[in-house]
CSV table of C-alpha atoms and ligand atoms in Angstrom, one decimal:
chain,number,residue,atom,x,y,z
A,1,MET,CA,21.3,7.9,-2.7
A,2,GLN,CA,18.9,9.4,-0.2
A,3,ARG,CA,15.4,10.0,-1.5
A,4,TYR,CA,12.7,12.3,0.0
A,5,PHE,CA,9.1,13.1,-0.8
A,6,VAL,CA,8.9,17.0,-1.1
A,7,THR,CA,6.9,19.9,-2.3
A,8,ILE,CA,8.4,21.9,-5.1
A,9,ASN,CA,8.0,25.7,-5.7
A,10,ASP,CA,9.9,27.7,-8.3
A,11,GLY,CA,12.5,25.0,-8.7
A,12,PHE,CA,13.2,24.6,-5.0
A,13,ALA,CA,12.2,21.6,-2.9
A,14,SER,CA,11.0,22.0,0.7
A,15,PHE,CA,10.9,19.1,3.2
A,16,SER,CA,8.6,18.0,6.0
A,17,LYS,CA,9.8,18.6,9.6
A,18,GLU,CA,10.5,14.9,10.2
A,19,ASP,CA,12.4,14.6,6.9
A,20,SER,CA,14.5,17.7,7.7
A,21,HIS,CA,15.4,16.1,11.1
A,22,HIS,CA,16.2,12.8,9.4
A,23,PHE,CA,18.5,14.5,6.8
A,24,LEU,CA,20.3,16.8,9.1
A,25,ASN,CA,20.5,14.8,12.3
A,26,VAL,CA,20.3,11.1,11.3
A,27,MET,CA,22.1,11.3,7.9
A,28,ARG,CA,24.3,14.2,9.0
A,29,GLY,CA,23.4,15.9,5.7
A,30,LYS,CA,24.9,19.3,4.7
A,31,LYS,CA,24.8,22.1,2.2
A,32,GLY,CA,26.0,20.9,-1.3
A,33,ASP,CA,24.9,17.3,-0.8
A,34,ILE,CA,23.2,15.7,-3.8
A,35,ILE,CA,20.0,13.8,-3.1
A,36,GLU,CA,16.9,12.6,-5.0
A,37,VAL,CA,13.5,14.1,-4.4
A,38,ILE,CA,10.0,13.0,-5.5
A,39,ASN,CA,7.1,15.2,-6.2
A,40,GLU,CA,3.8,14.2,-7.9
A,41,GLY,CA,5.1,10.9,-9.2
A,42,LYS,CA,8.3,12.5,-10.8
A,43,VAL,CA,11.8,11.9,-9.5
A,44,TYR,CA,14.5,14.7,-9.5
A,45,LYS,CA,18.2,15.1,-8.7
A,46,ALA,CA,18.6,18.1,-6.3
A,47,ILE,CA,21.4,19.8,-4.5
A,48,ILE,CA,21.1,21.1,-0.9
A,49,GLU,CA,21.2,24.9,-1.0
A,50,CYS,CA,20.2,25.8,2.5
A,51,VAL,CA,19.9,23.8,5.8
A,52,ASP,CA,17.8,26.2,7.9
A,53,PRO,CA,15.1,25.8,6.7
A,54,LEU,CA,16.2,22.8,4.7
A,55,GLN,CA,15.9,23.5,0.9
A,56,ALA,CA,17.2,21.9,-2.2
A,57,LYS,CA,17.6,23.2,-5.7
A,58,ILE,CA,16.2,21.0,-8.5
A,59,VAL,CA,19.0,20.0,-10.9
A,60,SER,CA,17.4,17.6,-13.3
A,61,GLU,CA,14.6,15.1,-13.7
A,62,ILE,CA,15.5,11.4,-13.4
A,63,GLU,CA,13.7,9.3,-16.0
A,64,GLU,CA,12.6,6.1,-14.2
A,65,GLU,CA,9.4,4.1,-13.9
A,66,ARG,CA,8.9,2.1,-10.7
A,67,GLU,CA,5.2,2.3,-10.3
A,68,ASN,CA,3.0,-0.7,-11.1
A,69,PRO,CA,0.4,0.6,-13.8
A,70,PHE,CA,-2.1,-2.1,-12.7
A,71,LYS,CA,-3.7,-0.5,-9.6
A,72,LEU,CA,-4.3,-2.9,-6.7
A,73,ILE,CA,-6.4,-1.4,-3.9
A,74,LEU,CA,-5.7,-3.8,-1.0
A,75,ALA,CA,-8.3,-4.1,1.7
A,76,PHE,CA,-6.9,-6.0,4.7
A,77,SER,CA,-8.4,-6.7,8.1
A,78,LEU,CA,-6.7,-5.4,11.2
A,79,LEU,CA,-4.5,-8.2,12.5
A,80,LYS,CA,-2.9,-9.3,15.8
A,81,LYS,CA,0.8,-8.9,16.7
A,82,GLY,CA,1.5,-6.1,14.2
A,83,ASN,CA,0.9,-8.4,11.2
A,84,ASP,CA,-1.1,-5.7,9.6
A,85,GLU,CA,2.0,-3.5,9.8
A,86,LEU,CA,3.9,-6.2,8.0
A,87,VAL,CA,1.2,-6.3,5.3
A,88,MET,CA,1.6,-2.6,4.7
A,89,GLN,CA,5.4,-2.6,4.6
A,90,LYS,CA,5.7,-5.6,2.3
A,91,CYS,CA,2.8,-4.7,0.0
A,92,THR,CA,4.1,-1.1,-0.4
A,93,GLU,CA,7.5,-2.6,-1.4
A,94,LEU,CA,5.5,-4.9,-3.9
A,95,GLY,CA,3.8,-1.9,-5.5
A,96,ALA,CA,0.3,-1.8,-4.0
A,97,TYR,CA,-1.6,1.3,-5.2
A,98,SER,CA,-3.5,2.0,-2.0
A,99,PHE,CA,-4.8,0.4,1.2
A,100,ILE,CA,-8.1,0.1,3.1
A,101,PRO,CA,-7.8,-1.3,6.6
A,102,PHE,CA,-11.1,-2.8,7.9
A,103,VAL,CA,-12.8,-4.6,10.8
A,104,SER,CA,-15.1,-7.5,10.0
A,105,SER,CA,-17.1,-10.0,12.2
A,106,ARG,CA,-14.1,-12.3,12.8
A,107,THR,CA,-11.4,-9.7,13.2
A,108,ILE,CA,-9.7,-10.6,16.4
A,109,ILE,CA,-8.4,-7.2,17.6
A,110,ARG,CA,-10.9,-4.5,18.4
A,111,VAL,CA,-10.1,-0.8,18.2
A,112,ASP,CA,-11.9,2.3,19.7
A,113,GLU,CA,-12.0,5.7,17.9
A,114,SER,CA,-8.8,6.9,19.6
A,115,ASP,CA,-6.9,3.7,18.8
A,116,LYS,CA,-8.1,4.1,15.2
A,117,LYS,CA,-6.5,7.5,14.8
A,118,LYS,CA,-3.2,6.2,16.4
A,119,LYS,CA,-3.2,3.2,14.2
A,120,ASN,CA,-3.8,5.2,11.0
A,121,GLU,CA,-0.9,7.5,11.9
A,122,ARG,CA,1.4,4.5,12.5
A,123,PHE,CA,0.2,2.8,9.3
A,124,SER,CA,1.0,6.1,7.3
A,125,LYS,CA,4.5,6.2,8.8
A,126,ILE,CA,5.2,2.6,7.8
A,127,ILE,CA,3.9,3.1,4.3
A,128,LYS,CA,6.0,6.3,3.8
A,129,GLU,CA,9.2,4.6,5.1
A,130,ALA,CA,8.6,1.5,2.8
A,131,ALA,CA,7.9,3.8,-0.2
A,132,MET,CA,11.1,5.7,0.4
A,133,GLN,CA,13.2,2.5,1.0
A,134,SER,CA,11.8,0.8,-2.2
A,135,LYS,CA,12.3,4.0,-4.2
A,136,ARG,CA,8.7,4.4,-5.2
A,137,ALA,CA,7.6,7.5,-7.0
A,138,MET,CA,4.4,7.8,-4.8
A,139,ILE,CA,3.3,7.1,-1.3
A,140,PRO,CA,0.3,4.7,-1.4
A,141,ALA,CA,-2.8,6.3,0.1
A,142,ILE,CA,-4.5,4.6,3.2
A,143,SER,CA,-8.1,5.2,4.1
A,144,SER,CA,-9.5,5.4,7.6
A,145,ILE,CA,-10.4,2.0,9.2
A,146,LEU,CA,-13.7,0.9,7.7
A,147,SER,CA,-16.4,-1.4,8.9
A,148,PHE,CA,-17.1,-4.4,6.5
A,149,GLY,CA,-20.3,-2.7,5.4
A,150,GLU,CA,-18.5,0.5,4.6
A,151,LEU,CA,-15.9,-1.4,2.7
A,152,LEU,CA,-18.5,-3.0,0.4
A,153,ASN,CA,-19.5,0.4,-0.7
A,154,VAL,CA,-16.0,1.3,-2.0
A,155,GLU,CA,-16.0,1.8,-5.8
A,156,ALA,CA,-13.5,0.0,-8.1
A,157,ASP,CA,-13.6,-1.3,-11.6
A,158,ILE,CA,-12.9,-4.9,-10.5
A,159,LYS,CA,-14.1,-6.0,-7.1
A,160,LEU,CA,-12.8,-9.3,-5.6
A,161,ILE,CA,-13.0,-11.0,-2.2
A,162,ALA,CA,-10.4,-13.7,-1.4
A,163,TYR,CA,-12.5,-16.4,0.2
A,164,GLU,CA,-10.9,-19.4,1.9
A,165,ASP,CA,-13.8,-21.7,0.9
A,166,GLU,CA,-12.9,-21.0,-2.7
A,167,ALA,CA,-9.4,-22.2,-2.3
A,168,LEU,CA,-9.7,-25.6,-4.0
A,169,ASN,CA,-12.3,-25.0,-6.7
A,170,GLY,CA,-12.6,-21.2,-7.0
A,171,LYS,CA,-11.3,-19.2,-9.9
A,172,HIS,CA,-7.7,-17.9,-9.1
A,173,LEU,CA,-7.0,-14.2,-8.7
A,174,SER,CA,-4.7,-14.3,-11.8
A,175,GLU,CA,-7.7,-15.4,-14.0
A,176,HIS,CA,-9.6,-12.3,-12.9
A,177,ILE,CA,-6.9,-9.8,-13.7
A,178,LYS,CA,-5.2,-11.3,-16.8
A,179,ASN,CA,-7.3,-9.0,-19.1
A,180,MET,CA,-7.1,-6.0,-16.7
A,181,ASP,CA,-5.8,-2.9,-18.4
A,182,GLU,CA,-3.8,0.0,-16.9
A,183,SER,CA,-6.8,2.4,-16.7
A,184,LYS,CA,-8.6,0.1,-14.3
A,185,THR,CA,-8.5,-0.3,-10.5
A,186,CYS,CA,-8.9,-3.6,-8.7
A,187,LEU,CA,-10.1,-3.9,-5.1
A,188,VAL,CA,-9.1,-7.1,-3.4
A,189,ILE,CA,-10.4,-7.9,0.1
A,190,VAL,CA,-8.4,-10.2,2.3
A,191,GLY,CA,-10.0,-11.5,5.5
A,192,PRO,CA,-8.8,-11.7,9.1
A,193,GLU,CA,-7.2,-14.6,11.0
A,194,GLY,CA,-10.7,-16.0,11.5
A,195,GLY,CA,-11.7,-15.7,7.8
A,196,PHE,CA,-15.1,-14.6,6.4
A,197,SER,CA,-18.5,-15.8,7.4
A,198,LYS,CA,-20.7,-17.1,4.5
A,199,GLU,CA,-23.1,-14.2,5.3
A,200,GLU,CA,-20.3,-11.6,4.7
A,201,VAL,CA,-19.3,-13.2,1.4
A,202,ASP,CA,-23.0,-13.3,0.3
A,203,LYS,CA,-23.2,-9.6,1.1
A,204,ALA,CA,-20.0,-8.9,-0.8
A,205,ILE,CA,-21.4,-10.8,-3.9
A,206,ALA,CA,-24.6,-8.8,-3.7
A,207,CYS,CA,-22.4,-5.7,-3.8
A,208,GLY,CA,-20.7,-6.8,-7.0
A,209,PHE,CA,-17.7,-8.6,-5.5
A,210,LYS,CA,-16.5,-11.9,-7.0
A,211,PRO,CA,-15.2,-14.6,-4.5
A,212,ILE,CA,-11.7,-15.8,-5.6
A,213,SER,CA,-9.1,-18.4,-4.8
A,214,LEU,CA,-5.5,-17.6,-3.8
A,215,GLY,CA,-4.4,-21.2,-4.5
A,216,LYS,CA,-5.0,-24.6,-3.0
A,217,ARG,CA,-3.5,-24.0,0.5
A,218,ILE,CA,-5.0,-21.8,3.2
A,219,LEU,CA,-2.6,-18.9,3.7
A,220,ARG,CA,-2.3,-16.8,6.9
A,221,ALA,CA,-4.0,-13.4,6.5
A,222,GLU,CA,-0.7,-11.6,6.2
A,223,THR,CA,0.7,-14.1,3.7
A,224,ALA,CA,-2.5,-13.8,1.6
A,225,SER,CA,-2.1,-10.0,1.3
A,226,ILE,CA,1.5,-10.4,0.3
A,227,TYR,CA,0.6,-13.1,-2.2
A,228,VAL,CA,-2.1,-10.8,-3.8
A,229,SER,CA,0.5,-8.1,-4.2
A,230,THR,CA,3.0,-10.5,-5.7
A,231,ILE,CA,0.4,-11.7,-8.2
A,232,PHE,CA,0.0,-8.0,-9.3
A,233,SER,CA,3.8,-7.7,-9.5
A,234,MET,CA,3.7,-10.7,-11.9
A,235,LYS,CA,1.0,-9.0,-13.9
A,236,GLU,CA,3.3,-5.9,-14.1
A,237,CYS,CA,6.2,-8.1,-15.4
A,238,GLY,CA,3.9,-9.6,-18.1
A,239,VAL,CA,3.9,-13.1,-16.6
A,240,ILE,CA,0.1,-12.9,-16.2
B,1,SAM,N1,-10.1,-19.1,9.3
B,1,SAM,C1,-10.0,-19.6,7.9
B,1,SAM,C2,-9.9,-21.1,7.8
B,1,SAM,O1,-9.5,-21.7,8.7
B,1,SAM,O2,-10.2,-21.6,6.7
B,1,SAM,C3,-8.7,-19.0,7.3
B,1,SAM,C4,-8.7,-17.6,7.1
B,1,SAM,S1,-7.2,-17.1,6.3
B,1,SAM,C5,-6.1,-17.2,7.7
B,1,SAM,C6,-7.4,-15.3,6.2
B,1,SAM,C7,-7.8,-14.8,4.9
B,1,SAM,O3,-6.9,-15.0,3.9
B,1,SAM,C8,-9.1,-15.4,4.3
B,1,SAM,O4,-10.3,-14.8,4.9
B,1,SAM,C9,-9.0,-15.1,2.9
B,1,SAM,O5,-9.3,-13.7,2.6
B,1,SAM,C10,-7.5,-15.3,2.6
B,1,SAM,N2,-7.1,-16.6,2.1
B,1,SAM,C11,-6.1,-17.4,2.7
B,1,SAM,N3,-5.9,-18.5,1.9
B,1,SAM,C12,-6.8,-18.4,0.8
B,1,SAM,C13,-7.0,-19.2,-0.3
B,1,SAM,N4,-6.3,-20.3,-0.6
B,1,SAM,N5,-7.9,-18.7,-1.2
B,1,SAM,C14,-8.6,-17.6,-1.0
B,1,SAM,N6,-8.4,-16.8,0.1
B,1,SAM,C15,-7.5,-17.2,1.0
């Protein structure tokens, strides 16, 4: 069943230009088709009433809960070879609440202001597609690309930085979130291919972050972000 994020007024759903194009020209949709639409975290069954402009009449609400109540704010470094796009796609499927892309001292790729805007647009598109595909009831937000210093000023109830030097003896992520309740947000920072400098970690600690382990082995940056999101999925299922 096709699913679209829409705006709803007086019982009628309206679509974005790109979603209208997708429905009519890619999916060959037509008047009378039944689809699912999402608005403000709620899912509805709807019937296509008009194709120009595309509009659907809300039929009924669909009771389902697919969102993870334990809110992971994932801060990830820009990565080479599109690995940051892989992070967003997989971590959206795994239920991450929101994303903060950043650049730190050992981030390999460098972006200028115009690149940043293009990257953010691309990131938003990937997140929306992954949210639709995984039937999420919301599209995770993504901030603009921050510097490491700006990132340390972001507020969250629990603030953690995954630090490779903590791998063997540090406290594991799961220990830090096992008592987390659904009203809290948890910001987890995952570093770039080159990792974090000790100075960066010391600065993070001074800003209230705790350095954590993601297990005994050193994971690639993209693997580490996917691992963090998976741990939150295990929390959601009650394993942690
Ligand atoms: N250049 C670093 C090195 O050789 O040790 C590895 C950095 S790792 C590729 C990228 C990021 O993933 C790290 O900065 C950290 O945030 C996270 N990470 C990977 N494995 C980890 C682990 N076992 N414990 C904590 N963080 C880890």
